mmCIF file of C-alpha atoms in Angstrom:
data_model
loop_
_atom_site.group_PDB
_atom_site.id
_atom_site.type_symbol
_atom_site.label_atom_id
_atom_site.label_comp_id
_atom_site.label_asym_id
_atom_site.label_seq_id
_atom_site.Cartn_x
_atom_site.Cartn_y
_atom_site.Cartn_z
ATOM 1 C CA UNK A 1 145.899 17.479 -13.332
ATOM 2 C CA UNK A 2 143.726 15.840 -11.084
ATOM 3 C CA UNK A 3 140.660 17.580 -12.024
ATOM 4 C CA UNK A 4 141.167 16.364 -15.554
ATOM 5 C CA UNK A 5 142.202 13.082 -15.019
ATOM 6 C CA UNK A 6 138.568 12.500 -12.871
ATOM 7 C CA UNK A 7 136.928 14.521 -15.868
ATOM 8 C CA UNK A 8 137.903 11.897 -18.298
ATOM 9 C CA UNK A 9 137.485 9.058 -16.079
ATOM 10 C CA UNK A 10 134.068 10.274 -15.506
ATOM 11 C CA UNK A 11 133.478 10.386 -19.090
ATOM 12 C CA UNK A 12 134.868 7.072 -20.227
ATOM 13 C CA UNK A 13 133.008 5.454 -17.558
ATOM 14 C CA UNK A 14 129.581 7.073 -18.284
ATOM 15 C CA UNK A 15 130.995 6.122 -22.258
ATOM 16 C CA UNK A 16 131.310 2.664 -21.261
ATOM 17 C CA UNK A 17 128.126 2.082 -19.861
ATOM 18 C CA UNK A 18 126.558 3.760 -22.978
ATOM 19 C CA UNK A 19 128.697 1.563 -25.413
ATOM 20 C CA UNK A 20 127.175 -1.953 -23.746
ATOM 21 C CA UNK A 21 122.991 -0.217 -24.075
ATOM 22 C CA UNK A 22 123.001 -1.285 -27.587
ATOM 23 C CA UNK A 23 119.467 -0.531 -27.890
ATOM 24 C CA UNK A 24 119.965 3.105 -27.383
ATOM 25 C CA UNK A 25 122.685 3.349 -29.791
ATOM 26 C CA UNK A 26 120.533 1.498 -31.920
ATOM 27 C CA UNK A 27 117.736 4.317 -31.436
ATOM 28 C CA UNK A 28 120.231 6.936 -31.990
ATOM 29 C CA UNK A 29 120.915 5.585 -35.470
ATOM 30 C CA UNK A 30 117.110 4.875 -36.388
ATOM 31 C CA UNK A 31 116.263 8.279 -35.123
ATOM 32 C CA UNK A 32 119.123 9.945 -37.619
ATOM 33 C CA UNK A 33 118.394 7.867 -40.385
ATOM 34 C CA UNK A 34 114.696 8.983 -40.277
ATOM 35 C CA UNK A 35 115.613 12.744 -39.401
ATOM 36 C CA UNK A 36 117.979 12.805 -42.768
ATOM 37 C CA UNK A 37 115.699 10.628 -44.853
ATOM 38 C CA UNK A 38 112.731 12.881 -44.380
ATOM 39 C CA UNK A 39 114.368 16.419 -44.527
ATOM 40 C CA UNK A 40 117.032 15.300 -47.556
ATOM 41 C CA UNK A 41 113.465 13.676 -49.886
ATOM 42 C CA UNK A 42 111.810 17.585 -49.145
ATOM 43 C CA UNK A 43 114.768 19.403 -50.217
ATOM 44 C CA UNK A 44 115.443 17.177 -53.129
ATOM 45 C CA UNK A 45 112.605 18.115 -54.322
ATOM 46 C CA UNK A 46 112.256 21.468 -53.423
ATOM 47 C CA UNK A 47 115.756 22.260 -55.087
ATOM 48 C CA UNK A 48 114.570 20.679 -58.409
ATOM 49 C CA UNK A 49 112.546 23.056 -58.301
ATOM 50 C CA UNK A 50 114.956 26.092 -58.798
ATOM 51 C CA UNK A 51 117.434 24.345 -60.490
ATOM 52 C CA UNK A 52 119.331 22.664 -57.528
ATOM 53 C CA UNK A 53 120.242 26.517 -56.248
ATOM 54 C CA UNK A 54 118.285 28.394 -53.621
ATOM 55 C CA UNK A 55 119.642 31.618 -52.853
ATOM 56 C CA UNK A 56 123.080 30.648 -53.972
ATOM 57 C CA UNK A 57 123.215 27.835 -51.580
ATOM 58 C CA UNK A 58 123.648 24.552 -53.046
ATOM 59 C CA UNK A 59 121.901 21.532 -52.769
ATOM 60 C CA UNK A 60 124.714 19.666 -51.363
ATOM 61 C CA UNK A 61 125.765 22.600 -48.757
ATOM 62 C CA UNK A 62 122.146 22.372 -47.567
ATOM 63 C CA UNK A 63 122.205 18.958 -47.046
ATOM 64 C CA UNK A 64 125.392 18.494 -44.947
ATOM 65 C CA UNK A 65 124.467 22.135 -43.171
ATOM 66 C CA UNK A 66 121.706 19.384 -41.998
ATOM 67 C CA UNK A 67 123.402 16.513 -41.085
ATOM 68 C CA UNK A 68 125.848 18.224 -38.805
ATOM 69 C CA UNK A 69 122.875 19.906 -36.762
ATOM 70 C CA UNK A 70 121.064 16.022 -36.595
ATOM 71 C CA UNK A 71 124.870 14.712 -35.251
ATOM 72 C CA UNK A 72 124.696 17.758 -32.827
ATOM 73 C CA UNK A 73 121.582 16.562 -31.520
ATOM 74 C CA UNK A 74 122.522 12.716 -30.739
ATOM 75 C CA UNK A 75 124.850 14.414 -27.833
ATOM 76 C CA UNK A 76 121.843 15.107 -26.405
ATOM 77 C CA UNK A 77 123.668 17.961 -24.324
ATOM 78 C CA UNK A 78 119.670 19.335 -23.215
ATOM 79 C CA UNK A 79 119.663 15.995 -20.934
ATOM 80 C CA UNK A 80 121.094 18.333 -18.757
ATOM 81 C CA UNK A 81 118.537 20.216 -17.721
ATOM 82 C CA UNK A 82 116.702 17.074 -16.918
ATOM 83 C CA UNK A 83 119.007 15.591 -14.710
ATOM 84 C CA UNK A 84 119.452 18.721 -12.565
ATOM 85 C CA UNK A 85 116.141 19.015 -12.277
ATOM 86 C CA UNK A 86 115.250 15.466 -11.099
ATOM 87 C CA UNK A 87 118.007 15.180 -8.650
ATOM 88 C CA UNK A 88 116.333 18.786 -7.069
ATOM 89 C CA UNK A 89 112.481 17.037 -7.080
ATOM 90 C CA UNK A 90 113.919 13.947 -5.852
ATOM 91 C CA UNK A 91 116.108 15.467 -3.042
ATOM 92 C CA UNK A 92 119.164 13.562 -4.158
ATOM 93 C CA UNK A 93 120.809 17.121 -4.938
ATOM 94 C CA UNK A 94 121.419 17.787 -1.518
ATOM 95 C CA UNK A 95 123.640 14.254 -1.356
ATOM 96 C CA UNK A 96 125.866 15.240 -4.651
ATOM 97 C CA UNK A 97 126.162 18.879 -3.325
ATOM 98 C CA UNK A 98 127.917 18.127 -0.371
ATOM 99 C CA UNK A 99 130.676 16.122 -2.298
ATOM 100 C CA UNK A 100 134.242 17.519 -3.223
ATOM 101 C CA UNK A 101 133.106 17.529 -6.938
ATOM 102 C CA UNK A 102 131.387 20.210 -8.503
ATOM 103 C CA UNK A 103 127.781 18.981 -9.118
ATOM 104 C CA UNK A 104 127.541 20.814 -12.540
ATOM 105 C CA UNK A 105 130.359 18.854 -13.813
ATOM 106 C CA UNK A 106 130.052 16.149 -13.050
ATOM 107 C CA UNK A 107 126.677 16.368 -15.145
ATOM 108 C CA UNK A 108 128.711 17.489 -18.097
ATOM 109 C CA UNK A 109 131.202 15.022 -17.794
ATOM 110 C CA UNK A 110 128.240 12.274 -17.387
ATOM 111 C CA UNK A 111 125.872 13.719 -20.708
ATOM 112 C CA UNK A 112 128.971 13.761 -22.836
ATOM 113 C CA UNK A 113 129.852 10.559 -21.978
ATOM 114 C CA UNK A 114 126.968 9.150 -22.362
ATOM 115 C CA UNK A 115 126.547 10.147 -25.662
ATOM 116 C CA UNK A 116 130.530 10.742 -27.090
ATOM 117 C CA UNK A 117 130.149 6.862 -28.629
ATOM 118 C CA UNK A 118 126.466 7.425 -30.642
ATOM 119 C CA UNK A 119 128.120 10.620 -31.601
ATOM 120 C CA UNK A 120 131.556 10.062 -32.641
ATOM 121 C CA UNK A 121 130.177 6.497 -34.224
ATOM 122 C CA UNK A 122 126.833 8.869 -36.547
ATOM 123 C CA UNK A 123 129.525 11.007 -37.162
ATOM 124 C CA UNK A 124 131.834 8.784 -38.992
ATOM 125 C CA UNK A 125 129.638 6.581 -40.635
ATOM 126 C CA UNK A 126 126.960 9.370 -41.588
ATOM 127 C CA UNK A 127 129.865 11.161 -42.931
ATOM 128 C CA UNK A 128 131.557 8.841 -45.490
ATOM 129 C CA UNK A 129 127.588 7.861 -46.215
ATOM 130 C CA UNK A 130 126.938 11.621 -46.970
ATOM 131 C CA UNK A 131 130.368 11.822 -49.152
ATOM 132 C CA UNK A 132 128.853 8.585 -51.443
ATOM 133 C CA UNK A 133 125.629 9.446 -51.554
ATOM 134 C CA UNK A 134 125.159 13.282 -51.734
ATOM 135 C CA UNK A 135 128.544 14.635 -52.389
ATOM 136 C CA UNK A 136 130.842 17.063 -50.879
ATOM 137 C CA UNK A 137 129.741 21.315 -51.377
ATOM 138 C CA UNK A 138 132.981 23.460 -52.198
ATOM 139 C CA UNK A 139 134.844 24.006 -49.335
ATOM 140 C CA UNK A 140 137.923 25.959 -48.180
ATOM 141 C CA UNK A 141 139.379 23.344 -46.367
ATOM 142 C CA UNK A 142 142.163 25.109 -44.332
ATOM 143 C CA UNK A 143 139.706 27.200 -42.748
ATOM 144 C CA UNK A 144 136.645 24.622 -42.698
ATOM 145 C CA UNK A 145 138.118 22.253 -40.820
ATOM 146 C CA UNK A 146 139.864 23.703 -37.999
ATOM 147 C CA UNK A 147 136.157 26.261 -37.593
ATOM 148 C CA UNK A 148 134.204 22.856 -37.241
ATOM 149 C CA UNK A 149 136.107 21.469 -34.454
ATOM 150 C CA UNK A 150 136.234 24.668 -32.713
ATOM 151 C CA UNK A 151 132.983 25.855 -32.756
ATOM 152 C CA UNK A 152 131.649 22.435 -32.525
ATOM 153 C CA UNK A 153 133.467 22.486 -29.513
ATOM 154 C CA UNK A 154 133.258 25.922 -28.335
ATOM 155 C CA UNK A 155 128.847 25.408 -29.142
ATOM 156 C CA UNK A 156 128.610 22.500 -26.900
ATOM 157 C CA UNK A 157 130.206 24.200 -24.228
ATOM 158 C CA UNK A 158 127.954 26.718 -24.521
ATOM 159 C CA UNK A 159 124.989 24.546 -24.957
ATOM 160 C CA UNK A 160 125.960 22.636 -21.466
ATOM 161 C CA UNK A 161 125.943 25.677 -19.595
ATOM 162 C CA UNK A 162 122.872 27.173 -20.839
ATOM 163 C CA UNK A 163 120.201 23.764 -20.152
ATOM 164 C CA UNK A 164 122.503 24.018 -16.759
ATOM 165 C CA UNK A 165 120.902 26.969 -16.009
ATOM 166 C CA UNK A 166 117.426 25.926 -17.281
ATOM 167 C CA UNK A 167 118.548 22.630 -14.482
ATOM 168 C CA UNK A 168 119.473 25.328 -11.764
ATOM 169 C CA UNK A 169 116.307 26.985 -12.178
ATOM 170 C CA UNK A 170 114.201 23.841 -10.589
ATOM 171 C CA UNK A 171 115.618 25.059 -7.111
ATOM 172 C CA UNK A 172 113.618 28.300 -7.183
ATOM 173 C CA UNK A 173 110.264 26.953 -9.467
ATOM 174 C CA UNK A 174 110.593 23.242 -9.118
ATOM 175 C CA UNK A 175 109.155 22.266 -12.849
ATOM 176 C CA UNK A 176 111.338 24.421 -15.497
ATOM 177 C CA UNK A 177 110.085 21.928 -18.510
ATOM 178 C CA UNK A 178 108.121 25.586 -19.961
ATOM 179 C CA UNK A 179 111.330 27.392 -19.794
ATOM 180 C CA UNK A 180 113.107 24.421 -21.176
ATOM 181 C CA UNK A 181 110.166 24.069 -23.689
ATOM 182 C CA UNK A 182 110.455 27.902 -24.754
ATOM 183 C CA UNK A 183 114.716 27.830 -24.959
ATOM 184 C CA UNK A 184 115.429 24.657 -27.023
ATOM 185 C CA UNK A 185 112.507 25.392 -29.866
ATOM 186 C CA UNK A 186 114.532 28.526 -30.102
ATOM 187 C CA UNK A 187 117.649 26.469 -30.330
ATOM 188 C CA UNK A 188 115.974 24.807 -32.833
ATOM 189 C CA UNK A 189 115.078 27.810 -35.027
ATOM 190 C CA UNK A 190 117.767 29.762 -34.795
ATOM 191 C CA UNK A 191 120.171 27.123 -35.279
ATOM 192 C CA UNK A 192 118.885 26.005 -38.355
ATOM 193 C CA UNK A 193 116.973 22.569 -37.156
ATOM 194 C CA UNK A 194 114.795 22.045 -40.487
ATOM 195 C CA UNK A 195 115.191 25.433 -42.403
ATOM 196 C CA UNK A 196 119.392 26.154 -43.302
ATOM 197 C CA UNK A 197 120.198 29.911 -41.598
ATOM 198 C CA UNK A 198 121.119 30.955 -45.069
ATOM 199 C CA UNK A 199 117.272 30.800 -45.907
ATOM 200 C CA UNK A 200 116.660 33.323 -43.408
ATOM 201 C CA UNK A 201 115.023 36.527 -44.080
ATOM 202 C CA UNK A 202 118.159 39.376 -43.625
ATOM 203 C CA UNK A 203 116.189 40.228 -40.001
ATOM 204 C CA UNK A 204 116.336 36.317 -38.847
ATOM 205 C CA UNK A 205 119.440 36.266 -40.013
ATOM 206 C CA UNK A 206 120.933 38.616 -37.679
ATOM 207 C CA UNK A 207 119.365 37.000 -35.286
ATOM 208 C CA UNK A 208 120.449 33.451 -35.478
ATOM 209 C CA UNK A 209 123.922 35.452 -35.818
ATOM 210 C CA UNK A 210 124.095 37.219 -32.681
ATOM 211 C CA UNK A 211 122.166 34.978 -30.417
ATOM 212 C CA UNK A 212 123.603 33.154 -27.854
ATOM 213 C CA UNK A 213 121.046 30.531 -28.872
ATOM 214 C CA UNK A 214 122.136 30.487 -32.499
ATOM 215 C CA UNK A 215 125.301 30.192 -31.285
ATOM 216 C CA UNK A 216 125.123 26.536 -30.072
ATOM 217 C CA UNK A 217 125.028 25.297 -33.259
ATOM 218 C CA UNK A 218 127.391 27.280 -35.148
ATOM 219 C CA UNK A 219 128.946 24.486 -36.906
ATOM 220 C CA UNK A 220 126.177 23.746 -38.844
ATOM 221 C CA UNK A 221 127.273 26.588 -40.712
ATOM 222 C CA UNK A 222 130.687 26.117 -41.417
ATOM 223 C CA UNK A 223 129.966 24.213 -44.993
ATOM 224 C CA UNK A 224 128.224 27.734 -46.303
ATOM 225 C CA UNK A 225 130.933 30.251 -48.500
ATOM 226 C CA UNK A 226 130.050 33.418 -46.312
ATOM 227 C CA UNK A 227 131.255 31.287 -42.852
ATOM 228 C CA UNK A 228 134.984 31.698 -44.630
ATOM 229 C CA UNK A 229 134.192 35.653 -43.731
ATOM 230 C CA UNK A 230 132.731 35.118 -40.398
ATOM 231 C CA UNK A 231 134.407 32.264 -38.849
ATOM 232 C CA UNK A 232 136.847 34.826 -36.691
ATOM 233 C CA UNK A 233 133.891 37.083 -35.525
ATOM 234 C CA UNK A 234 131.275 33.729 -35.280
ATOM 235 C CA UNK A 235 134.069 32.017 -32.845
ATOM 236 C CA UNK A 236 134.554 35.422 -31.109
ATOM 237 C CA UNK A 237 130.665 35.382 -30.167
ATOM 238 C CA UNK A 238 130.796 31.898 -28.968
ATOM 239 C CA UNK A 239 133.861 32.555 -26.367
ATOM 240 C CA UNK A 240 132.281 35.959 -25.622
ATOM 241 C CA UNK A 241 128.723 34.251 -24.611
ATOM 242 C CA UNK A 242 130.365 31.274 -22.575
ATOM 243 C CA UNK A 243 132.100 33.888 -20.425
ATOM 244 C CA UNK A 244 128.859 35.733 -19.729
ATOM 245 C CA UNK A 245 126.117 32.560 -19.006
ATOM 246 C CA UNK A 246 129.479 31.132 -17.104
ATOM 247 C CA UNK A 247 129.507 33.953 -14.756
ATOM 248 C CA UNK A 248 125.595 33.821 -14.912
ATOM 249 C CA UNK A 249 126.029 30.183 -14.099
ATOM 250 C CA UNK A 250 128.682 30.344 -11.355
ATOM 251 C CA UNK A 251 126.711 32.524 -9.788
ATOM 252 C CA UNK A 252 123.165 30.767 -9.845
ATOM 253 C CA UNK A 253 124.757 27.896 -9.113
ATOM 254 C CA UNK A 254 126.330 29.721 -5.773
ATOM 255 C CA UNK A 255 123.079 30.439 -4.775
ATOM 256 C CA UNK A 256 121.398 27.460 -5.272
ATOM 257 C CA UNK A 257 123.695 25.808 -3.215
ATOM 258 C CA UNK A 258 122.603 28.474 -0.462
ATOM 259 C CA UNK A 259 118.949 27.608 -1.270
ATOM 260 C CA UNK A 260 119.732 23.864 -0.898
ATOM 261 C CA UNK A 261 121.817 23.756 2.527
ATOM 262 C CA UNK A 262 118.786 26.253 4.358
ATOM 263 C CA UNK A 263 116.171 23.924 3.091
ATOM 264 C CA UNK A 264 118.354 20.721 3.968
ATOM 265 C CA UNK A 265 119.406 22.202 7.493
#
């Protein structure tokens, strides 16, 4: 109980401090507004083009496929990576590792927090503005909205402990912004950034399917028909790859810790 209680703390305090930076909340909101505007005037026309249907996918399902990856991406859960690797340049890791908490997180606790508000506020807002404005695609509600909060959750969890171990890597190679570099443009790809996974070719497809990568951002394609087929086997992937890159993590993070109190002493 006590180990929750300080997680949320953590979080509402980080959440807080976020909440009174109005200028980055503003940024947040210029930033999606721009990201939408641009993609939703290219697909508008591009859709015209086939008679608003590409590959069965409708113009609407495309659209809000998109907007849930753009909300994904104002929790800025890759900040994570930059932290760790900071502290380890600067030195200050040595200081946070020898505290009772766990260093990794406390990072989580202190990226979600700082951006739970621009996310939960984009969310809202850019929802009932996506309802007016572009519609709603057919949905199967009892299974869509239960799979969005779960592998929204389930991907973010997974995202944080992936850029963690980009972060951890900083104590062996010091810069890790190539690896970083080489990791999130594949997040980007694979999880559908500016081209919907149902556009895939069938080999991409399988990719962006199996991949722990593509599995970050799994809830971008809850809104498609075929995710009422998957959603049991897309959800099993997600809990199957945070149990791997946790162990992976757990035990990078074990040695790092090594690496840090030889150096230090």
């Amino acid at each position: 109980m006590k180990k929750i209680s300080f997680a949320f703390k953590t979080m509402k305090i980080f959440m807080k401090n976020q909440m009174q930076d109005k200028t980055n909340i503003m940024l947040d909101v210029i930033n999606m507004i721009s990201r939408c505007l641009i993609v939703f005037l290219l697909y508008s026309y591009i859709f015209k083009l086939d008679n608003d249907n590409i590959k069965n996918i409708s113009f609407e399902a495309s659209l809000w496929s998109m907007f849930i990856y753009f909300v994904l991406m104002v929790f800025n859960i890759r900040k994570i990576y930059k932290n760790i690797m900071d502290d380890v340049k600067s030195g200050n890791v040595e200081m946070y590792l020898n505290r009772p908490v766990n260093y990794i997180l406390f990072n989580c606790y202190r990226i979600i927090g700082q951006g739970l508000f621009s996310f939960l506020f984009i969310s809202v807002v850019g929802s009932i503005l996506m309802v007016l404005f572009i519609g709603v695609p057919e949905l199967n509600y009892h299974i869509f909205i239960p799979s969005i909060i779960v592998t929204l959750f389930l991907g973010q969890i997974l995202g944080l402990i992936i850029y963690s171990l980009i972060g951890l890597l900083a104590f062996f190679i010091e810069d890790v912004r190539p690896i970083y570099w080489i990791v999130d443009k594949l997040v980007m790809v694979l999880g559908g950034s500016y081209l919907p996974i149902s556009m895939f070719p069938r080999f991409m497809k399988i990719i962006a399917f199996i991949s722990p990568l593509g599995a970050i951002n799994f809830a971008s394609s809850t809104v498609y028909e075929s995710f009422n087929d998957e959603y049991m086997v897309r959800i099993g992937l997600q809990v199957l790859w945070i149990i791997i890159f946790g162990i992976i993590l757990k035990y990078l993070y074990k040695k790092s810790r090594e690496k840090a109190m030889i150096n230090g002493g």
